[in-house]
XYZ file of C-alpha atoms in Angstrom:
297
model
C -7.219 -12.989 -10.688
C -6.892 -11.885 -14.315
C -4.432 -8.982 -14.444
C -2.333 -9.247 -17.600
C -2.886 -7.070 -20.652
C -4.113 -3.956 -18.847
C -2.475 -0.569 -18.397
C 0.514 -0.372 -16.053
C 1.079 2.684 -13.885
C 4.177 4.795 -14.390
C 4.018 5.959 -10.770
C 6.520 3.288 -9.749
C 9.880 3.993 -8.123
C 12.048 0.887 -8.232
C 14.679 0.874 -5.474
C 15.198 -2.870 -5.435
C 18.683 -4.308 -5.265
C 20.470 -4.318 -8.597
C 19.105 -0.960 -9.695
C 21.517 0.874 -11.956
C 22.477 4.208 -10.436
C 23.384 7.357 -12.309
C 27.135 7.724 -12.094
C 29.206 10.724 -11.044
C 28.406 14.337 -10.292
C 28.047 16.578 -13.333
C 29.414 20.097 -13.730
C 25.850 21.401 -13.718
C 25.295 19.996 -10.227
C 28.490 21.629 -9.009
C 27.408 25.022 -10.381
C 23.987 24.677 -8.710
C 25.688 23.783 -5.435
C 27.881 26.877 -5.574
C 24.909 29.137 -6.338
C 22.906 27.693 -3.432
C 25.947 28.175 -1.179
C 26.288 31.858 -2.117
C 22.562 32.698 -1.977
C 21.311 30.543 0.912
C 24.506 29.668 2.796
C 23.937 25.909 2.423
C 27.200 23.997 2.106
C 28.074 22.559 -1.325
C 28.532 19.113 0.257
C 24.909 19.094 1.460
C 23.533 20.299 -1.866
C 25.566 17.805 -3.888
C 24.443 14.962 -1.634
C 20.763 15.833 -2.117
C 21.203 16.374 -5.862
C 22.931 13.036 -6.282
C 20.243 11.221 -4.285
C 17.484 12.778 -6.407
C 19.316 11.839 -9.595
C 19.760 8.264 -8.441
C 16.113 7.862 -7.461
C 14.714 9.323 -10.674
C 17.144 7.677 -13.110
C 17.541 4.245 -11.529
C 16.479 1.324 -13.694
C 16.475 -2.379 -12.771
C 19.343 -4.425 -14.144
C 19.766 -8.178 -14.177
C 16.060 -8.482 -13.390
C 14.865 -12.078 -13.382
C 11.697 -13.086 -15.182
C 9.950 -13.545 -11.822
C 11.065 -10.106 -10.601
C 9.917 -8.493 -13.844
C 6.527 -10.156 -13.571
C 6.228 -9.017 -9.962
C 6.945 -5.435 -11.041
C 4.399 -5.672 -13.850
C 1.798 -7.064 -11.466
C 2.342 -4.228 -8.975
C 2.220 -1.623 -11.754
C -1.026 -3.095 -13.097
C -2.748 -3.159 -9.713
C -1.601 0.406 -9.024
C -3.004 1.500 -12.401
C -6.283 -0.203 -11.499
C -6.495 1.807 -8.270
C -5.878 5.000 -10.263
C -8.612 4.121 -12.748
C -11.097 3.397 -9.948
C -10.388 6.286 -7.573
C -10.154 8.992 -10.251
C -13.888 8.918 -11.153
C -14.897 8.451 -7.505
C -13.061 11.631 -6.545
C -14.594 13.389 -9.539
C -18.051 12.442 -8.257
C -17.068 13.854 -4.865
C -16.112 17.129 -6.524
C -12.355 16.629 -6.172
C -9.325 15.473 -8.115
C -7.524 12.238 -7.386
C -3.763 12.602 -7.080
C -2.210 9.120 -7.382
C 0.511 8.041 -4.964
C 3.912 6.771 -6.017
C 4.653 3.146 -5.149
C 8.237 2.438 -4.086
C 9.509 -1.118 -4.563
C 12.494 -1.958 -2.367
C 14.443 -4.818 -0.871
C 15.757 -5.085 2.654
C 15.650 -1.502 3.879
C 14.212 1.772 2.639
C 14.259 5.436 3.597
C 10.992 7.368 3.472
C 9.879 10.798 4.628
C 8.392 8.971 7.631
C 11.772 7.458 8.545
C 13.645 4.274 7.687
C 11.996 0.868 7.557
C 12.916 -2.711 6.795
C 11.106 -5.422 4.917
C 10.080 -6.836 8.313
C 7.825 -3.807 8.758
C 5.641 -4.976 5.892
C 4.058 -2.696 3.273
C 3.278 0.797 4.521
C 2.061 4.204 3.399
C 3.869 7.412 4.321
C 1.556 10.463 4.318
C 4.545 12.835 4.517
C 5.670 11.976 0.977
C 2.416 10.316 -0.171
C 4.168 7.125 -1.223
C 3.371 3.443 -0.750
C 6.406 1.319 0.178
C 6.487 -2.355 -0.734
C 9.113 -5.075 -0.477
C 7.742 -7.758 -2.790
C 9.377 -10.410 -0.596
C 6.395 -9.708 1.668
C 4.219 -11.397 -0.939
C 6.214 -14.598 -0.689
C 6.036 -14.439 3.110
C 2.303 -13.810 2.989
C 1.762 -16.741 0.650
C 3.597 -19.029 3.079
C 1.514 -17.699 5.975
C -1.642 -18.374 3.976
C -0.427 -21.922 3.392
C -0.163 -21.535 -0.397
C 2.663 -23.712 -1.733
C 4.320 -23.609 -5.113
C 2.537 -26.853 -6.012
C -0.835 -25.333 -5.135
C -0.005 -22.208 -7.109
C 1.191 -24.171 -10.100
C 4.436 -22.158 -10.234
C 7.112 -20.590 -8.065
C 6.502 -17.200 -9.635
C 4.662 -14.652 -7.549
C 2.091 -13.344 -9.947
C 0.812 -15.464 -12.769
C -2.613 -14.866 -14.239
C -5.096 -16.809 -12.182
C -2.500 -17.963 -9.666
C -3.648 -18.655 -6.132
C -2.802 -15.803 -3.807
C -2.482 -12.995 -6.350
C -5.685 -11.242 -5.349
C -4.607 -11.331 -1.708
C -1.517 -9.439 -2.866
C -3.672 -6.933 -4.759
C -5.737 -6.451 -1.587
C -2.585 -5.443 0.308
C -1.733 -2.801 -2.316
C -5.315 -1.546 -2.419
C -5.328 -1.262 1.389
C -2.213 0.937 1.372
C -3.675 3.055 -1.413
C -6.739 3.334 0.825
C -4.533 5.162 3.335
C -3.549 7.551 0.545
C -7.230 8.185 -0.113
C -7.653 8.972 3.589
C -4.799 11.480 3.343
C -6.340 13.204 0.322
C -9.735 13.380 2.042
C -8.210 14.853 5.216
C -9.169 11.852 7.331
C -5.615 10.906 8.300
C -4.856 14.387 9.578
C -8.034 14.439 11.665
C -7.090 11.085 13.202
C -3.601 12.305 14.113
C -5.013 15.443 15.719
C -7.523 13.421 17.738
C -4.869 10.927 18.824
C -2.651 13.726 20.108
C -5.408 14.811 22.500
C -6.233 11.458 24.090
C -4.700 8.496 25.909
C -2.972 5.528 24.297
C -5.971 3.204 24.492
C -8.237 5.668 22.710
C -5.486 6.468 20.216
C -5.245 2.768 19.397
C -8.995 2.590 18.876
C -8.804 5.474 16.418
C -6.021 3.642 14.595
C -8.208 0.541 14.369
C -11.021 2.548 12.790
C -8.593 4.074 10.314
C -7.217 0.675 9.315
C -10.672 -0.858 8.960
C -11.700 2.009 6.708
C -8.671 1.284 4.502
C -9.861 -2.341 4.362
C -13.296 -1.126 3.319
C -11.729 1.102 0.662
C -9.837 -1.946 -0.644
C -13.116 -3.832 -0.939
C -14.730 -0.849 -2.639
C -11.844 -0.801 -5.129
C -12.352 -4.512 -5.888
C -16.077 -3.893 -6.466
C -15.557 -1.125 -9.010
C -12.530 -2.692 -10.666
C -14.461 -5.906 -11.292
C -17.301 -3.932 -12.873
C -14.701 -2.228 -15.053
C -12.484 -5.175 -16.017
C -14.119 -8.428 -14.837
C -10.760 -9.312 -13.275
C -11.978 -11.456 -10.383
C -11.927 -15.224 -10.639
C -13.324 -18.019 -8.510
C -11.825 -17.996 -5.029
C -10.345 -14.492 -5.223
C -12.588 -12.903 -2.602
C -11.997 -15.866 -0.306
C -8.249 -15.252 -0.703
C -8.646 -11.627 0.377
C -10.767 -12.631 3.358
C -8.200 -15.255 4.339
C -5.431 -12.658 4.113
C -7.487 -10.223 6.209
C -7.977 -12.923 8.836
C -4.269 -13.668 9.083
C -3.312 -10.028 9.610
C -5.879 -9.373 12.325
C -4.441 -8.171 15.629
C -5.991 -11.021 17.584
C -4.679 -13.661 15.188
C -1.146 -12.252 15.172
C -0.967 -11.714 18.925
C -2.307 -15.146 19.725
C 0.100 -16.746 17.274
C 3.061 -14.860 18.750
C 2.216 -14.892 22.462
C -0.628 -17.336 22.998
C -2.977 -14.584 24.205
C -4.382 -11.234 23.100
C -4.414 -7.702 24.564
C -7.392 -5.918 22.952
C -6.425 -2.466 24.246
C -3.212 -2.728 22.241
C -4.956 -3.522 18.941
C -4.127 -1.013 16.191
C -5.493 -2.697 13.045
C -8.596 -4.589 14.127
C -9.519 -8.207 14.716
C -9.646 -10.801 11.972
C -13.441 -10.712 12.014
C -13.532 -6.928 11.779
C -11.042 -6.773 8.928
C -12.938 -9.379 6.911
C -16.284 -7.744 7.589
C -15.209 -4.233 6.564
C -13.449 -5.429 3.421
C -16.569 -7.301 2.397
C -18.770 -4.309 3.248
C -16.839 -2.196 0.769
C -16.861 -4.943 -1.841
C -20.564 -5.677 -1.520
C -21.757 -2.055 -1.502
C -19.244 -0.235 -3.714
C -20.357 2.861 -1.799
C -17.754 5.055 -0.121
C -20.389 6.252 2.359
C -20.628 2.682 3.673
C -16.960 2.877 4.698
C -17.476 5.427 7.475
C -15.894 3.452 10.292
C -15.771 6.603 12.418
C -19.519 7.161 12.258
C -20.596 3.840 13.817
C -20.632 2.962 17.489
C -19.597 -0.672 17.111
C -17.011 -1.596 14.536
């Protein structure tokens, strides 16, 4: 995958370890806290805590960043910019305006509007704050699961131009951005409403359709981004399909327990995930990603 030299998104919030935090509480914050206390009755301690957290999040900058960490950040920012440059005209054609998500990079544990999560949870999208959360250690774990060694990659760095496994990583980001697209289009809200009115098995099936649509959106993104930048290289699509296979519900359950429970699937089988990604990639048509409008997925 050829990714270097293109625009990098500024919609990145870096909460990784080693970020430099804004120090102290200024007099301005104290005055604001006192005003809020008098007008709204909210304690100064609460207001100062929120103000300090906002200041830290918006003014934090990475320090002591290694070359590999910097390249990982640049890779993520480039892929995110690519999703912005693809989805903006698609939304315009649909008569709407694309509002890009913020991507939060973290290590270990993170707090989102959807609750706290750890790196073990994997990348996720929170519709409540419209942010994608990503611990880049997941990329290293995914590469190991895909059987890509440092020798095969040609380097221990995560994201070199043309390195094996980088497009699989881009697919993961594009999939999470696909959930953001679903939120903007109102699909996610419709799914949640439908799930609240049915049993767990049917709710899981709705979740599967939602996840497969995000896979299709990721493929659609790859289609249009390649037309725009010619960024794909030999073996890239196979990497994405291999990644999709190894995060299928059946593959993961069988690997963990030796058997599968289809009624508990929430993301789709390996075959389904590969097929819907490729459907989006081959067609480049958002109408072809209607996983809710087909009987058999």
